[in-house]
Short mmCIF file of C-alpha atoms in Angstrom, two decimals:
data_model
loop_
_atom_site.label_atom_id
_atom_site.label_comp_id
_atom_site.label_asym_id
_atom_site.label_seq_id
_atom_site.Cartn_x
_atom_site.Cartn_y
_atom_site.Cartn_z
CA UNK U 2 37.25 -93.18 -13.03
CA UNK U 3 34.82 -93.57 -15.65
CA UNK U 4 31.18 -94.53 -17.25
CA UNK U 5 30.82 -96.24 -20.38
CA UNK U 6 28.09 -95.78 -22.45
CA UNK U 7 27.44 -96.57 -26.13
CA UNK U 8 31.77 -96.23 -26.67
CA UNK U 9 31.69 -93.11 -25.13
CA UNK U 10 34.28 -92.84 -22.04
CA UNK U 11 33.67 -90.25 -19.39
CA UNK U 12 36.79 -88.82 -17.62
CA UNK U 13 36.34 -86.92 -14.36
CA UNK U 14 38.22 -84.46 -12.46
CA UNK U 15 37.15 -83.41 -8.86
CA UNK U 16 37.39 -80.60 -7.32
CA UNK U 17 36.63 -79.18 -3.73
CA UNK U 18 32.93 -78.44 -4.57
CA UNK U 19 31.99 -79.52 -8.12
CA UNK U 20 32.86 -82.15 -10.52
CA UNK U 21 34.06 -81.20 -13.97
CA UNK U 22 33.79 -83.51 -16.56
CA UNK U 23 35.66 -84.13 -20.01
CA UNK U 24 34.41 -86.50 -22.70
CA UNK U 25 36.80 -87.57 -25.25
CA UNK U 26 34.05 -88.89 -28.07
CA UNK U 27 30.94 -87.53 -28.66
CA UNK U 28 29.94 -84.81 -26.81
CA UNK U 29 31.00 -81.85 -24.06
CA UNK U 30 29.12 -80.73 -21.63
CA UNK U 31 29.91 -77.86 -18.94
CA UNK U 32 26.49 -78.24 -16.81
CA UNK U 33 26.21 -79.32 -13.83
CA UNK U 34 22.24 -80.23 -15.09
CA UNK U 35 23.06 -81.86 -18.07
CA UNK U 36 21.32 -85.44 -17.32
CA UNK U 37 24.58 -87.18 -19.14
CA UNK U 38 26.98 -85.13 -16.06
CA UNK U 39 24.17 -85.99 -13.42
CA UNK U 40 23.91 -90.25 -14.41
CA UNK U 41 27.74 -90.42 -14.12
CA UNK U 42 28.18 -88.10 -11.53
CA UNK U 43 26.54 -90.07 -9.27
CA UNK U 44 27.45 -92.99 -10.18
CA UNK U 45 30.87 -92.60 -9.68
CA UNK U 46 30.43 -90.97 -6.36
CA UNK U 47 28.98 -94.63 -5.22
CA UNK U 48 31.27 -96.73 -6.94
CA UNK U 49 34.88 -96.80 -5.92
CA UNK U 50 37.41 -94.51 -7.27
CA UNK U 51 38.77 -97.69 -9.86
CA UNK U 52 35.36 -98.81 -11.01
CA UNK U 53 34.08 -98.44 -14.74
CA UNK U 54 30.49 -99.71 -15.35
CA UNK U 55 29.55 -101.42 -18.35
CA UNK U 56 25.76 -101.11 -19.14
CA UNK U 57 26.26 -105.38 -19.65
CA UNK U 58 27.41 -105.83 -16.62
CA UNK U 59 26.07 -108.44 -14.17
CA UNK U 60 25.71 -106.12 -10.95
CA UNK U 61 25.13 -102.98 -13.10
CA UNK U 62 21.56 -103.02 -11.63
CA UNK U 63 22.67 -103.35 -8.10
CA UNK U 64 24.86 -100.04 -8.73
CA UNK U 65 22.34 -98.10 -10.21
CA UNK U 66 20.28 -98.50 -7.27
CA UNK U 67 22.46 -97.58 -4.87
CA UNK U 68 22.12 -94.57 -6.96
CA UNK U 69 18.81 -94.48 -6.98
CA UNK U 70 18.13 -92.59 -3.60
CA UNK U 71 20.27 -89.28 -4.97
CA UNK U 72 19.19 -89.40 -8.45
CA UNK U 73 15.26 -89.23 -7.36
CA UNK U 74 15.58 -87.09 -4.70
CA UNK U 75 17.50 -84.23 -6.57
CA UNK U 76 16.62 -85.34 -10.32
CA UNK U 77 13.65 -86.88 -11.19
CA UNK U 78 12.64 -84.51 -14.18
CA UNK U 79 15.37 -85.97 -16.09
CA UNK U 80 15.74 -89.53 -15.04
CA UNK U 81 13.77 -90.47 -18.33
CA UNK U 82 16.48 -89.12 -20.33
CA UNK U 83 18.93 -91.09 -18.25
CA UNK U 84 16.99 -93.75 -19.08
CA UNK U 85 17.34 -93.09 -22.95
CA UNK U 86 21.24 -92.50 -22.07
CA UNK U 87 21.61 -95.96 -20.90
CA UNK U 88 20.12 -97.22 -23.92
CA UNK U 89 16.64 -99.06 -22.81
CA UNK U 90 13.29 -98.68 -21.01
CA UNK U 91 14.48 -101.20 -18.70
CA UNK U 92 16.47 -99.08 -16.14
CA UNK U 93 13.38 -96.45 -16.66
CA UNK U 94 11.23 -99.07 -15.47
CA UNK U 95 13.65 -99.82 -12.68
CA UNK U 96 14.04 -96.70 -11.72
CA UNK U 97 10.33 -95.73 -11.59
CA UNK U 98 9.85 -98.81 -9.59
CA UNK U 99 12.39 -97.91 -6.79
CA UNK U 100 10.51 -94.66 -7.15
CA UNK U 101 7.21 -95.98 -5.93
CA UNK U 102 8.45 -98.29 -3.43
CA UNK U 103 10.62 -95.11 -1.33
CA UNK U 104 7.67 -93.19 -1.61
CA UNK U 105 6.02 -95.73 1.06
CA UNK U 106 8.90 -94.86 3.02
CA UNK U 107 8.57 -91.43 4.60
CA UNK U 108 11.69 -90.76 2.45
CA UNK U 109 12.59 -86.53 1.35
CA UNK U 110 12.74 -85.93 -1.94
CA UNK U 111 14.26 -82.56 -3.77
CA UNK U 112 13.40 -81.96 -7.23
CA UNK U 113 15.37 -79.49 -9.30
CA UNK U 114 15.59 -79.61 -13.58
CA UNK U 115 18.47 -78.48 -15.54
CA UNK U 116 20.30 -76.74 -18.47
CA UNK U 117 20.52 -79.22 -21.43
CA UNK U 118 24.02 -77.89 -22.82
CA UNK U 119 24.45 -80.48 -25.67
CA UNK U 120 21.10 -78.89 -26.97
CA UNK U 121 21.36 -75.31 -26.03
CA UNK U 122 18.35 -75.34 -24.52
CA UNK U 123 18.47 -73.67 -21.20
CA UNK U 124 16.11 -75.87 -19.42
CA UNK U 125 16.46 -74.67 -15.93
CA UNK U 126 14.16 -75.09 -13.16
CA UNK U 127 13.35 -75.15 -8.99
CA UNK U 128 14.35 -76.66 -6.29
CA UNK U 129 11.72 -78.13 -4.32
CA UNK U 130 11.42 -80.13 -1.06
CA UNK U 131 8.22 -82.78 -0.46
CA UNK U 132 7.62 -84.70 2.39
CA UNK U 133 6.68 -88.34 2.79
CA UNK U 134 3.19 -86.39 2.88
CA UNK U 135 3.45 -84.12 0.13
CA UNK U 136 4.26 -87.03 -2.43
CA UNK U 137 1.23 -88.95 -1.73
CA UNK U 138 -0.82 -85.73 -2.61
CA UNK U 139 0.76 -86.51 -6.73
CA UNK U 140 -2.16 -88.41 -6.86
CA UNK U 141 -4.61 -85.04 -6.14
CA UNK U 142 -2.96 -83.14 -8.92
CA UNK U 143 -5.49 -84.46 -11.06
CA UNK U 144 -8.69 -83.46 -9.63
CA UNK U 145 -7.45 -80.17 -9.14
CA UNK U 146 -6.66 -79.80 -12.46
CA UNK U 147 -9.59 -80.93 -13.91
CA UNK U 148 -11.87 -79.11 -11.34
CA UNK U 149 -9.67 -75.59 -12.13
CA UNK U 150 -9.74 -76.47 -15.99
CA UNK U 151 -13.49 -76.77 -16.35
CA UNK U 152 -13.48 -73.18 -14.84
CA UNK U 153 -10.88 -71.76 -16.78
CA UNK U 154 -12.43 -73.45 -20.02
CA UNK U 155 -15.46 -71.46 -19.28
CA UNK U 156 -13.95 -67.98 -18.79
CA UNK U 157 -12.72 -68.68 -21.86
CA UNK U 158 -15.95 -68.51 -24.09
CA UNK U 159 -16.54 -65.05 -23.90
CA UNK U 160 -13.40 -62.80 -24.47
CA UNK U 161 -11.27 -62.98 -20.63
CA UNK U 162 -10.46 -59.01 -21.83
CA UNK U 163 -14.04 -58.27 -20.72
CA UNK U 164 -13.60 -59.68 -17.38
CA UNK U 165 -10.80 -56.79 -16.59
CA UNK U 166 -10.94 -53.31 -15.51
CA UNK U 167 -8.50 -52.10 -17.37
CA UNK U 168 -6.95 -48.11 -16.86
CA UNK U 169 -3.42 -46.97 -17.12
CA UNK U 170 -1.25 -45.24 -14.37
CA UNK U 171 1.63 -42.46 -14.70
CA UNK U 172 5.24 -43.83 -14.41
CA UNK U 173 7.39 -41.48 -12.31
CA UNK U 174 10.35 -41.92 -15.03
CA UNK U 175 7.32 -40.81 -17.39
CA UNK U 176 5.17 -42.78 -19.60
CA UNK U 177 1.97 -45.27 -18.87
CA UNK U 178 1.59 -48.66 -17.02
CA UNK U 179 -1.19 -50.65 -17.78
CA UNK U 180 -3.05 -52.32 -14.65
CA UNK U 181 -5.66 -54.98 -15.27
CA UNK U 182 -7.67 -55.60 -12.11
CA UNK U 183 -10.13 -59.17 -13.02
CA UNK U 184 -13.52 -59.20 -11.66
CA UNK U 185 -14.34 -60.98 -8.37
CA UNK U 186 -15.25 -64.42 -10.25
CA UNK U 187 -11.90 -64.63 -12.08
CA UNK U 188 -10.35 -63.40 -9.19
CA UNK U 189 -11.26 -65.99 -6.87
CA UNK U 190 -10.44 -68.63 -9.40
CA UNK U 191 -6.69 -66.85 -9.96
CA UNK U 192 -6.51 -67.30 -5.78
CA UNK U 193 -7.36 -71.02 -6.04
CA UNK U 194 -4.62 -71.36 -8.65
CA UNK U 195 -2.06 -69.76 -6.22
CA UNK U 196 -3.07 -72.36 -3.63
CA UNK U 197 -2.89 -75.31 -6.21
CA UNK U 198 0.65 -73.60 -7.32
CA UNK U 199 1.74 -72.82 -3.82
CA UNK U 200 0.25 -75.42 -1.53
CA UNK U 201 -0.47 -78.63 -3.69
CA UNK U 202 2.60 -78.02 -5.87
CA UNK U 203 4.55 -76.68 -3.07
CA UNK U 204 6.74 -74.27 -5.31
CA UNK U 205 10.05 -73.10 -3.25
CA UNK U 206 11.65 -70.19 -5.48
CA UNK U 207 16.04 -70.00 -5.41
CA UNK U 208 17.19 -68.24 -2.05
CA UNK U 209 18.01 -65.53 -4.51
CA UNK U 210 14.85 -64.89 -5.33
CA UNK U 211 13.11 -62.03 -3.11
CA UNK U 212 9.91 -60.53 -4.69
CA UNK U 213 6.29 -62.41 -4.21
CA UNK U 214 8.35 -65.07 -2.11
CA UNK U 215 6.73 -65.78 1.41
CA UNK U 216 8.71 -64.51 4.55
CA UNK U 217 10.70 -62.32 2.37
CA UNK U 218 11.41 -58.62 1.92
CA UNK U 219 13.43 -55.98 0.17
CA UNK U 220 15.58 -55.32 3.50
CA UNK U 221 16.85 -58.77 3.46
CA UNK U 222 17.67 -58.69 0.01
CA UNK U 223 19.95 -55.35 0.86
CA UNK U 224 21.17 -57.85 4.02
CA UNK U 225 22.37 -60.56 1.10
CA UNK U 226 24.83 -58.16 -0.13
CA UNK U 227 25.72 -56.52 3.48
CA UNK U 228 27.13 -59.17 4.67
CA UNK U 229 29.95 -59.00 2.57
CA UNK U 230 31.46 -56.33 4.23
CA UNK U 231 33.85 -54.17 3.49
CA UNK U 232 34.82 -56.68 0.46
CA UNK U 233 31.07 -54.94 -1.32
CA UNK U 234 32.79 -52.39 -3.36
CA UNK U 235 30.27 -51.98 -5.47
CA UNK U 236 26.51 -52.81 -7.73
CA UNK U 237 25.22 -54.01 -10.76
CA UNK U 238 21.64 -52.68 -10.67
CA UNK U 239 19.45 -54.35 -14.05
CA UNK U 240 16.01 -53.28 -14.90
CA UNK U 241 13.99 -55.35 -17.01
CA UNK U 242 11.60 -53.31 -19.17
CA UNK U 243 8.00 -53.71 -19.42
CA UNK U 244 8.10 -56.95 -17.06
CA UNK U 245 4.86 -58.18 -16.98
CA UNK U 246 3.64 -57.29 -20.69
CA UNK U 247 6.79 -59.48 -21.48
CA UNK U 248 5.95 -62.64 -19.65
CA UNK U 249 3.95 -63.93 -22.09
CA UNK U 250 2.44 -67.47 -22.48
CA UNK U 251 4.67 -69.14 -24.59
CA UNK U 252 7.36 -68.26 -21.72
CA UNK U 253 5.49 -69.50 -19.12
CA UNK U 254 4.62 -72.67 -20.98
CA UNK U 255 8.14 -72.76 -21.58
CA UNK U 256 9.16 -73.23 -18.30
CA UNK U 257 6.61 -74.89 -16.73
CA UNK U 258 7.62 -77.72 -19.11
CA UNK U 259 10.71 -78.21 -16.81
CA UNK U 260 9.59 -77.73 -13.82
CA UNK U 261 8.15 -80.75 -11.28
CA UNK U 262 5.41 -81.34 -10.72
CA UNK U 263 4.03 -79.35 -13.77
CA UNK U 264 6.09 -81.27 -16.46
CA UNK U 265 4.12 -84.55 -15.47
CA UNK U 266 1.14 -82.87 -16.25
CA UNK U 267 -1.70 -82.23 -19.38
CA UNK U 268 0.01 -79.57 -21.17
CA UNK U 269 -2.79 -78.44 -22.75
CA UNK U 270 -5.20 -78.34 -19.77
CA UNK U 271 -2.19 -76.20 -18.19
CA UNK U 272 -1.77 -73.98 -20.96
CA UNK U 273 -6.51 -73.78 -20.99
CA UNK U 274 -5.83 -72.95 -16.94
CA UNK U 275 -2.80 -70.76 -17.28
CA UNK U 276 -4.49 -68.38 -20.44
CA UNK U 277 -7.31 -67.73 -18.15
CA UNK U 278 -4.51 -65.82 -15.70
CA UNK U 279 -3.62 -63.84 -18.34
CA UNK U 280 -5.31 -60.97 -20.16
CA UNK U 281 -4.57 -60.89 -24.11
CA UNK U 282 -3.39 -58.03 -26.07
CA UNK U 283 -0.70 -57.37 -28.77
CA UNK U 284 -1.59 -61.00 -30.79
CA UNK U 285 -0.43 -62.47 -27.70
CA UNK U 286 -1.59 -63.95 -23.81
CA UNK U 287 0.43 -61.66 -21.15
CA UNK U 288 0.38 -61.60 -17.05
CA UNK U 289 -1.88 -58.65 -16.18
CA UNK U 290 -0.39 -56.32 -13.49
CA UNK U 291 -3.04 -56.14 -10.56
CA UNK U 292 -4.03 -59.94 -11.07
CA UNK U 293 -3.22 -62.25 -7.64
CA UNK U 294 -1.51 -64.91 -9.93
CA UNK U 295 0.84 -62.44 -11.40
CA UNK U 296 3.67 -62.58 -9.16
CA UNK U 297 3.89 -66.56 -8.82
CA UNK U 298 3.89 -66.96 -12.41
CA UNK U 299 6.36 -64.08 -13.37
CA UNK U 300 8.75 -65.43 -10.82
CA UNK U 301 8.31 -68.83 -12.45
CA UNK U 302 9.06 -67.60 -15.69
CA UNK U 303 11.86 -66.00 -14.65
CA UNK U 304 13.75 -69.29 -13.06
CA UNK U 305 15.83 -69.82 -15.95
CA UNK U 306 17.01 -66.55 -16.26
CA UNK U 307 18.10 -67.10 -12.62
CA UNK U 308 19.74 -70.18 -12.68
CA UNK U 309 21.85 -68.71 -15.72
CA UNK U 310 22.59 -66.16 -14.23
CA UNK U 311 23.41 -67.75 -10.86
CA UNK U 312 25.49 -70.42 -12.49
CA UNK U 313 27.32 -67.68 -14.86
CA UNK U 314 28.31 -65.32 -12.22
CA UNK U 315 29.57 -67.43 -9.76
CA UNK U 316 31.86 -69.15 -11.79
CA UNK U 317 34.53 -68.39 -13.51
CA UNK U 318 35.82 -65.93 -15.16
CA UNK U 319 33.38 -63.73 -13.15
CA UNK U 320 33.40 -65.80 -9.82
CA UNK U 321 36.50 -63.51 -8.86
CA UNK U 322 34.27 -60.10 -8.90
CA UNK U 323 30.64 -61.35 -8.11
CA UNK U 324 29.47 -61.33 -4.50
CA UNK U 325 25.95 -62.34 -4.81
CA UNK U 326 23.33 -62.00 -7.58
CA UNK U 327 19.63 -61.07 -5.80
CA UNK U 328 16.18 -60.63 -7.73
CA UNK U 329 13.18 -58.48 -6.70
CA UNK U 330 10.66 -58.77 -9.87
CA UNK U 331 11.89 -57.31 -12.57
CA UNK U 332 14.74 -55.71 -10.16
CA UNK U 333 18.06 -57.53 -10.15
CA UNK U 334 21.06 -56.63 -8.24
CA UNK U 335 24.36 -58.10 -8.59
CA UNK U 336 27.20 -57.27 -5.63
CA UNK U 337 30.55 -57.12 -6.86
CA UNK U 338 33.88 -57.58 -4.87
CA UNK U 339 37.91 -57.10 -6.26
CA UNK U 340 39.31 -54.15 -8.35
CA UNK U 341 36.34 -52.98 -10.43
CA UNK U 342 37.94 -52.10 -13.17
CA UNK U 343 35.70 -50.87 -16.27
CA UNK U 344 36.46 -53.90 -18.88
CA UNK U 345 35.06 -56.46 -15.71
CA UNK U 346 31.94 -54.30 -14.84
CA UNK U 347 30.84 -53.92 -19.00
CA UNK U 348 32.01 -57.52 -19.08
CA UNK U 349 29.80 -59.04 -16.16
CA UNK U 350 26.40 -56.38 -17.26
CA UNK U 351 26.53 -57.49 -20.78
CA UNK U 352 26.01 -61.25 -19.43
CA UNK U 353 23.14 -59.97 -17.91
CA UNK U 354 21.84 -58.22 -20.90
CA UNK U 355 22.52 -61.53 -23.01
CA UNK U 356 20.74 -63.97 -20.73
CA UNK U 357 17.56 -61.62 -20.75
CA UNK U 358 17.82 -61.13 -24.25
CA UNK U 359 18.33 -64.65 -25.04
CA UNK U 360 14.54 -65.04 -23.01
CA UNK U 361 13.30 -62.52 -24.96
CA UNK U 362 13.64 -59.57 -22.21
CA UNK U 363 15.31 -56.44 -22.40
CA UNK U 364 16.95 -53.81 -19.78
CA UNK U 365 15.90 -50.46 -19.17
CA UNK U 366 19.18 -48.58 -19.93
CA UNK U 367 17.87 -45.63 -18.31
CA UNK U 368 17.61 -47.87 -15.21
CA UNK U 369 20.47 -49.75 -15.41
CA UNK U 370 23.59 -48.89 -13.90
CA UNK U 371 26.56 -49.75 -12.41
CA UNK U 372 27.47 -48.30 -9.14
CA UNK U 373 30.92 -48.45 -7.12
CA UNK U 374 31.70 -47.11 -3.07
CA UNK U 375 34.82 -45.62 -4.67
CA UNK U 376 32.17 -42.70 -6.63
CA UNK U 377 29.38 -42.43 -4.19
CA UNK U 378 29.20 -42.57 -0.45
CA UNK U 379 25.77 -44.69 -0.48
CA UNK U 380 23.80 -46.97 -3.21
CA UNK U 381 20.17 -47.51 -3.19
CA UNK U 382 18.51 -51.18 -3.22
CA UNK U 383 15.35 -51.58 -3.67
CA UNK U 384 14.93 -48.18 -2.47
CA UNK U 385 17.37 -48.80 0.63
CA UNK U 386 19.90 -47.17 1.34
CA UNK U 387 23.25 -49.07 1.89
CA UNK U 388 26.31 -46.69 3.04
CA UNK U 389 29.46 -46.49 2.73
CA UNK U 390 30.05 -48.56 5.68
CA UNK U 391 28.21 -51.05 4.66
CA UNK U 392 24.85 -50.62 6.61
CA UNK U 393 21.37 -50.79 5.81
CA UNK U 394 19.64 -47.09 6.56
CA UNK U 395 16.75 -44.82 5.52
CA UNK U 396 18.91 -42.14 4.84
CA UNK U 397 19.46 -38.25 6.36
CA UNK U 398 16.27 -37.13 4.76
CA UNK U 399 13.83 -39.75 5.73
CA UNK U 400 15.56 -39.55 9.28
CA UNK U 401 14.50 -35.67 9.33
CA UNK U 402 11.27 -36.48 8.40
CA UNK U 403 11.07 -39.12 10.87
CA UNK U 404 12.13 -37.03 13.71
CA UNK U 405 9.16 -34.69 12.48
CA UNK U 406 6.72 -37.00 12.14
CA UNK U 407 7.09 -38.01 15.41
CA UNK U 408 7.06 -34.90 17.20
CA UNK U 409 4.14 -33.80 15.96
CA UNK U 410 2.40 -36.70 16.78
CA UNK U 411 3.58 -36.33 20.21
CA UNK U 412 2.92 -32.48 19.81
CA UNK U 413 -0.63 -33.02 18.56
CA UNK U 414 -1.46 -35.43 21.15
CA UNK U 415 -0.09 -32.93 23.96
CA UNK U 416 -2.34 -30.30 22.46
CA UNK U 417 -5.64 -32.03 22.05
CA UNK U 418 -5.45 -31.80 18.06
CA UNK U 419 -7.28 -33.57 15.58
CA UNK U 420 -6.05 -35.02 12.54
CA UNK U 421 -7.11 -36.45 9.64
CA UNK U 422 -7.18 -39.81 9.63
CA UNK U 423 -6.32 -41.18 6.28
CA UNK U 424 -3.28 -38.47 6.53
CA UNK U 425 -2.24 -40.34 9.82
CA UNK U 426 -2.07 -43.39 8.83
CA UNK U 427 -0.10 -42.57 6.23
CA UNK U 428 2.43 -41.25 8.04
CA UNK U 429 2.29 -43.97 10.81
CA UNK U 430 2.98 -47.00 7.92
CA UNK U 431 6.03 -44.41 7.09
CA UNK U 432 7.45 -44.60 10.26
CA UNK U 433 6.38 -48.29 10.65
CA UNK U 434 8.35 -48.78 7.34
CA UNK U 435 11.29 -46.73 8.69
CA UNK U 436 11.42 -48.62 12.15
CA UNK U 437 11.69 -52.21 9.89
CA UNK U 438 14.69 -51.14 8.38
CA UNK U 439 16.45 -49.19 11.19
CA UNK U 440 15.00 -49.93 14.63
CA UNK U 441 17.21 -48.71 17.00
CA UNK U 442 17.50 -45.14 15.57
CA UNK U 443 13.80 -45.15 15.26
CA UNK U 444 13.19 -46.22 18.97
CA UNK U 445 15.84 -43.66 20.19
CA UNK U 446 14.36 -41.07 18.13
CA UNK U 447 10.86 -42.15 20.20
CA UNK U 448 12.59 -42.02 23.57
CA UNK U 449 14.40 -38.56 22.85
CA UNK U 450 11.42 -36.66 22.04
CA UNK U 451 8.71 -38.86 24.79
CA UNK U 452 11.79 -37.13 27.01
CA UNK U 453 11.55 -33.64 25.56
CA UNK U 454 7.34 -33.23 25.55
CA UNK U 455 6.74 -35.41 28.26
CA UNK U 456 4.15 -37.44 25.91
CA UNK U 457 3.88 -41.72 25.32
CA UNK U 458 4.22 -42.07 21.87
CA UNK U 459 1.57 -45.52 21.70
CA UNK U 460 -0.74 -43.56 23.84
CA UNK U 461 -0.66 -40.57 21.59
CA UNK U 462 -1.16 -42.38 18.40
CA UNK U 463 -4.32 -44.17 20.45
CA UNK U 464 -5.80 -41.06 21.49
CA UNK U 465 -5.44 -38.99 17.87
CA UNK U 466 -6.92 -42.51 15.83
CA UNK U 467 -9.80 -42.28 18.77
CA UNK U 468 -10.55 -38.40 18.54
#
């Protein structure tokens, strides 16, 4: 099989779940995102197994529109460099066309951008779904851009510092963390650019991806790397230091830039509507922690550090130890599988390290650690516990708190007690936080002491939040 363009022949092997391709000219490639391995990848899954196209040929048109449907529903970001590829703005203009006429078809698209390996440019991006409905809203992007960039333009004038309460908070591992709460003016504009980001743009984050991401929670993240059983044997745990002070502008920017539908748009009305979501300090425009734009951005930021890493761990030569690679924030967690021995565990963290570093982040060592079943008897995620057998729990301590908690509700109740109640609702989201990640112990530790002092538990907690 093969695609020739400008002299260059493309030879293909395939494989159960990926195609790998070797070029014996010009260039290499290794990415499955590289716009070169995407044009012939698809072509050749249309044309028969004996075909080679020849950018002259008659009915090379008629094949590239059969390709048309795959290329613009999982690649449109790079189909004008596909279109440089092939060597004229015709089959851009053909494409595009076909593009407008399916979008009057109720057809689903998927968009999704890429690493540019010839380059070295790790352009990597989202994968995002739009309906027949959702495409026909391109066409609002641009009042809502110029509506939020007229606002943003004017917070601008004065210094955006001065809009911020700004104090600093004690780290439990020691140290200060700046918070940067914005005033109720910027802070309903930072809310309308998480709908425009959210509900215009529709952003879908990887699967991967847990923190700030809708219907999504730290327990299910500890679930991703549960439900490899017994064959879990142990954790990479990364900690990226000073997160948010680190996602800085030209990072943002930076990925933006690759990402649909915020590539087709006014870079510098993005950049005008994106600096007045951040607070500046340092020489240089950062996310402020306590800011309601903060998490959508970061995690946007951070989506080519995840498809990296995604695409590095779970292929060879690591594929063989790496269960599943998860992010919370600025948390990540990668599950490993196989005989752990030391030279694989350095060998896997130190890709880690290097794809944050190459973005211009940087682990907390002290956080940072590896952690194997055959040393410890439980590992924390996310502040879960996972144990040795492989379930989720809230540990023997929190359970003996729970079981006091609860009977002294009950006992309180019984008694005709008051109690204070900031105090009790404090401990009620504890054990409403303790029942989410273990129900069943949590309800039997209800029943066994409703049994023992003859009290409802829901009819206590009414009566002590009504006294």
């Amino acid at each position: 099989m093969g695609f020739h363009s400008e002299g260059t022949r493309i030879r293909l092997h395939m494989e159960e779940n990926y195609v790998d391709i070797k070029v014996e000219k010009f260039f290499t490639t290794d990415s499955p995102f590289d716009p070169q391995y995407i044009l012939i990848n698809f072509i050749e899954y249309i044309f028969t197994p004996s075909t080679t196209i020849k950018r002259e040929d008659p009915t090379f048109f008629y094949h590239l529109e059969k390709c048309i449907p795959y290329l613009i529903t999982y690649y449109p970001c790079q189909l004008k460099e596909m279109a440089t590829i092939l060597g004229d703005t015709e089959c851009r203009e053909f494409i595009l066309t076909k593009i407008y006429e399916m979008q009057n078809t109720g057809y689903k698209f998927k968009y999704i951008t890429y690493i540019d390996s010839r380059t070295g440019e790790n352009r990597v991006g989202v994968v995002e779904e739009f309906t027949q409905r959702s495409i026909n809203k391109i066409g609002l992007f641009l009042p809502y851009i110029d509506d939020l960039y007229s606002k943003a333009k004017s917070f601008l004038e004065s210094d955006i510092n001065d809009r911020y309460n700004t104090f600093f908070k004690e780290k439990r591992s020691g140290g200060k963390r700046r918070i940067d709460i914005p005033d109720d003016e910027l802070k309903a504009f930072m809310r309308n650019v998480n709908y425009f980001i959210n509900y215009i743009c529709h952003i879908n984050f990887p699967s991967n991806v847990y923190g700030f991401v809708k219907n999504k929670s730290t327990k299910m993240l500890a679930e991703n790397h549960t439900s490899f059983s017994y064959d879990f044997k142990g954790m990479i745990e990364v900690d990226i230091k000073d997160f948010f002070p680190n996602c800085t502008l030209d990072k943002l920017m930076y990925s933006m830039k690759t990402i649909y539908p915020f590539c087709l748009m006014d870079a510098t009305k993005l950049e005008v509507i994106l600096k007045a979501c951040m607070v500046k300090y340092d020489g240089k425009y950062r996310l402020p922690q306590g800011a309601p734009t903060s998490p959508v951005l970061s995690n946007i930021i951070m989506l080519p550090i995840d498809f990296l890493l995604i695409h590095g761990l779970t292929h060879e030569p690591h594929s063989n130890f790496v269960n599943s690679y998860t992010r919370y924030a600025d948390n990540i967690y990668v599950s490993l599988k196989g005989y752990l021995y030391l030279t694989t565990t350095c060998s896997i963290k130190q890709k880690m390290q290097d794809a944050l570093n190459g973005f211009d982040f940087y682990c907390n060592l002290s956080k940072s650690k590896i952690h194997k079943f055959k040393q410890t008897n439980r590992i924390f995620v996310t502040g879960i516990m996972i144990n040795k057998r492989r379930n989720i729990t809230i540990g023997h301590i929190n359970k003996q708190y729970l079981k006091s908690y609860i009977f002294d509700i009950l006992m309180d109740a019984k008694n005709n007690k008051t109690r204070d109640k900031k105090s009790l609702q404090s401990t009620l989201g504890k054990i409403g936080y303790f029942r989410y990640i273990e129900p069943d112990f949590v309800d039997k530790v209800i029943e066994k002491y409703e049994q023992k002092t003859g009290m409802n538990y829901k009819e206590s907690v009414k009566k002590l939040l009504c006294s």
